[in-house]
Structure formats: structure tokens, C-alpha cells
Amino acid sequence: MKSINIKQKHTKFTKQWHPHQIATVDDMQVILAKIKGEFVWHSHEHEDELFQVVKGTLYMQFRDRTEVVKEGEIIVVPKGVEHNPMTKNDEEVHLLLFEKQNTAHTGTVQHEMTQTEYPKI
């Protein structure tokens, strides 16, 4: 039971689109990620995801619209909803996410960007 400095934890890695676990809460994991550019269209059949923007602006694409999520804001992507996170103008965005520990990075989609292990930092 110690405080966790999210900004300091973000300095411990540089790889983009590679989540790092910083805590667990029951069956949920708290993860950090750095993203830049466009990810992969995917969904999570049984899990919701919460994204908080720590730094920058996230553009969460859905098939019918794009939601702009600014620094200090969150967005929840409900289970089963296809989505594709992205950034614009070559900006690196820092995220904090909450999701179940068994959530697959890109759902059932296998892609070169898919990660299967999240390092603990």
C-alpha cells in the first residue's frame, strides 16, 4: 500500500503500444501505455476498457464516429464495441487504463502490434 506516481512510471519505458502493469485491483489491472499513430481495429467480447488520458489527446475511433479524449478525461469502451485508438500530428499520448486481467490486447485480432505480456513496473 504505497502511492504510485503515474508520471514517474511513464518515464520507465519508451516502447509505444506496449502496456505496462502498475497495479491490480481485484480482477482488474491498472496499466500504462504510450501511443503514437494508429493502432488496430478490435473489440473485447467480454470486457469493458477505461482509458484515461494522462498527457496529450486521444482520438478513439468507433465505426460511426470518433471521440476526442483530452488530457485529464476518460472514456469507457463497452464490451463488444469495435474501436481503434489513435493520435494525430505525430503526438505521443500517455494513457492509464483499467481492464480485467484476462483482457487480450487486441481481442481476437492477431496483429504485429499485439502484445501478450504486460511487464510490471
Short mmCIF file of C-alpha atoms in Angstrom, two decimals:
data_model
loop_
_atom_site.label_atom_id
_atom_site.label_comp_id
_atom_site.label_asym_id
_atom_site.label_seq_id
_atom_site.Cartn_x
_atom_site.Cartn_y
_atom_site.Cartn_z
CA MET A 1 0.00 0.00 0.00
CA LYS A 2 2.14 2.77 -1.38
CA SER A 3 1.30 5.67 -3.63
CA ILE A 4 2.15 5.31 -7.31
CA ASN A 5 3.35 8.30 -9.30
CA ILE A 6 1.84 7.81 -12.75
CA LYS A 7 4.01 10.41 -14.49
CA GLN A 8 7.17 8.90 -12.98
CA LYS A 9 6.12 5.39 -14.05
CA HIS A 10 5.68 6.63 -17.61
CA THR A 11 9.40 7.53 -17.64
CA LYS A 12 10.35 3.86 -17.09
CA PHE A 13 9.56 2.77 -20.64
CA THR A 14 9.68 4.16 -24.18
CA LYS A 15 8.04 1.50 -26.35
CA GLN A 16 4.74 2.59 -27.82
CA TRP A 17 1.63 0.41 -27.91
CA HIS A 18 3.17 -1.84 -25.23
CA PRO A 19 1.15 -1.72 -21.98
CA HIS A 20 2.88 -1.94 -18.59
CA GLN A 21 1.08 -3.04 -15.45
CA ILE A 22 1.43 -0.81 -12.39
CA ALA A 23 -1.21 -2.31 -10.06
CA THR A 24 -4.05 -4.79 -9.70
CA VAL A 25 -7.44 -4.22 -8.10
CA ASP A 26 -9.34 -7.48 -7.56
CA ASP A 27 -9.56 -8.99 -11.07
CA MET A 28 -8.69 -5.68 -12.74
CA GLN A 29 -5.31 -4.39 -13.83
CA VAL A 30 -4.14 -0.81 -13.97
CA ILE A 31 -1.85 -0.31 -16.92
CA LEU A 32 0.09 2.50 -18.53
CA ALA A 33 0.78 2.91 -22.21
CA LYS A 34 2.39 5.34 -24.59
CA ILE A 35 0.79 5.55 -28.01
CA LYS A 36 1.56 7.31 -31.25
CA GLY A 37 -0.17 6.97 -34.59
CA GLU A 38 -2.91 4.46 -35.28
CA PHE A 39 -3.49 1.11 -33.58
CA VAL A 40 -5.61 -1.86 -34.72
CA TRP A 41 -9.37 -2.15 -35.09
CA HIS A 42 -10.51 -4.62 -32.43
CA SER A 43 -13.06 -5.33 -29.70
CA HIS A 44 -13.19 -7.21 -26.43
CA GLU A 45 -16.14 -9.59 -26.34
CA HIS A 46 -16.45 -9.87 -22.55
CA GLU A 47 -14.55 -6.89 -21.11
CA ASP A 48 -15.05 -3.12 -20.83
CA GLU A 49 -11.99 -0.86 -21.01
CA LEU A 50 -11.43 2.51 -19.33
CA PHE A 51 -8.90 4.89 -20.87
CA GLN A 52 -7.66 7.98 -19.02
CA VAL A 53 -5.51 10.46 -20.92
CA VAL A 54 -2.57 11.50 -18.73
CA LYS A 55 -0.84 13.52 -21.45
CA GLY A 56 -1.94 14.59 -24.92
CA THR A 57 -5.13 13.95 -26.90
CA LEU A 58 -6.57 10.52 -27.73
CA TYR A 59 -8.81 10.01 -30.73
CA MET A 60 -10.96 6.94 -30.07
CA GLN A 61 -12.35 5.77 -33.37
CA PHE A 62 -15.61 3.89 -33.50
CA ARG A 63 -17.20 2.68 -36.72
CA ASP A 64 -19.75 5.52 -36.66
CA ARG A 65 -17.73 8.38 -35.11
CA THR A 66 -14.51 9.48 -33.41
CA GLU A 67 -14.48 10.70 -29.79
CA VAL A 68 -11.81 13.20 -28.78
CA VAL A 69 -10.48 12.50 -25.27
CA LYS A 70 -8.31 15.26 -23.85
CA GLU A 71 -5.76 15.28 -21.05
CA GLY A 72 -7.48 14.60 -17.72
CA GLU A 73 -10.51 12.97 -19.37
CA ILE A 74 -11.63 9.34 -19.55
CA ILE A 75 -13.59 7.22 -21.98
CA VAL A 76 -15.11 3.80 -21.35
CA VAL A 77 -15.33 1.41 -24.28
CA PRO A 78 -18.07 -1.14 -23.54
CA LYS A 79 -17.53 -4.84 -24.21
CA GLY A 80 -18.18 -5.87 -27.78
CA VAL A 81 -17.71 -2.38 -29.27
CA GLU A 82 -15.17 -2.25 -32.07
CA HIS A 83 -12.68 0.58 -31.57
CA ASN A 84 -9.32 1.86 -32.73
CA PRO A 85 -7.29 4.31 -30.61
CA MET A 86 -5.09 6.79 -32.42
CA THR A 87 -3.17 10.04 -32.09
CA LYS A 88 -2.67 12.85 -34.57
CA ASN A 89 0.15 15.14 -35.66
CA ASP A 90 2.89 12.75 -34.52
CA GLU A 91 1.91 13.33 -30.86
CA GLU A 92 2.84 10.73 -28.24
CA VAL A 93 -0.06 10.26 -25.83
CA HIS A 94 0.28 8.81 -22.33
CA LEU A 95 -2.60 6.66 -21.08
CA LEU A 96 -3.75 4.94 -17.91
CA LEU A 97 -6.13 2.04 -18.48
CA PHE A 98 -8.32 -0.15 -16.29
CA GLU A 99 -9.29 -3.55 -17.62
CA LYS A 100 -9.76 -7.14 -16.49
CA GLN A 101 -6.52 -9.07 -16.14
CA ASN A 102 -7.56 -11.57 -18.81
CA THR A 103 -8.31 -8.89 -21.44
CA ALA A 104 -6.45 -9.68 -24.65
CA HIS A 105 -4.55 -6.68 -26.01
CA THR A 106 -6.25 -6.72 -29.41
CA GLY A 107 -9.19 -9.01 -28.60
CA THR A 108 -9.39 -11.87 -31.10
CA VAL A 109 -7.41 -9.90 -33.71
CA GLN A 110 -3.82 -11.05 -34.13
CA HIS A 111 -1.55 -8.32 -35.42
CA GLU A 112 2.16 -7.46 -35.32
CA MET A 113 1.29 -4.85 -32.67
CA THR A 114 -0.43 -7.40 -30.40
CA GLN A 115 1.24 -7.83 -27.01
CA THR A 116 0.69 -10.95 -24.90
CA GLU A 117 2.60 -9.93 -21.77
CA TYR A 118 2.49 -6.66 -19.88
CA PRO A 119 5.69 -6.01 -17.90
CA LYS A 120 5.15 -4.97 -14.29
CA ILE A 121 6.81 -1.70 -13.37
#
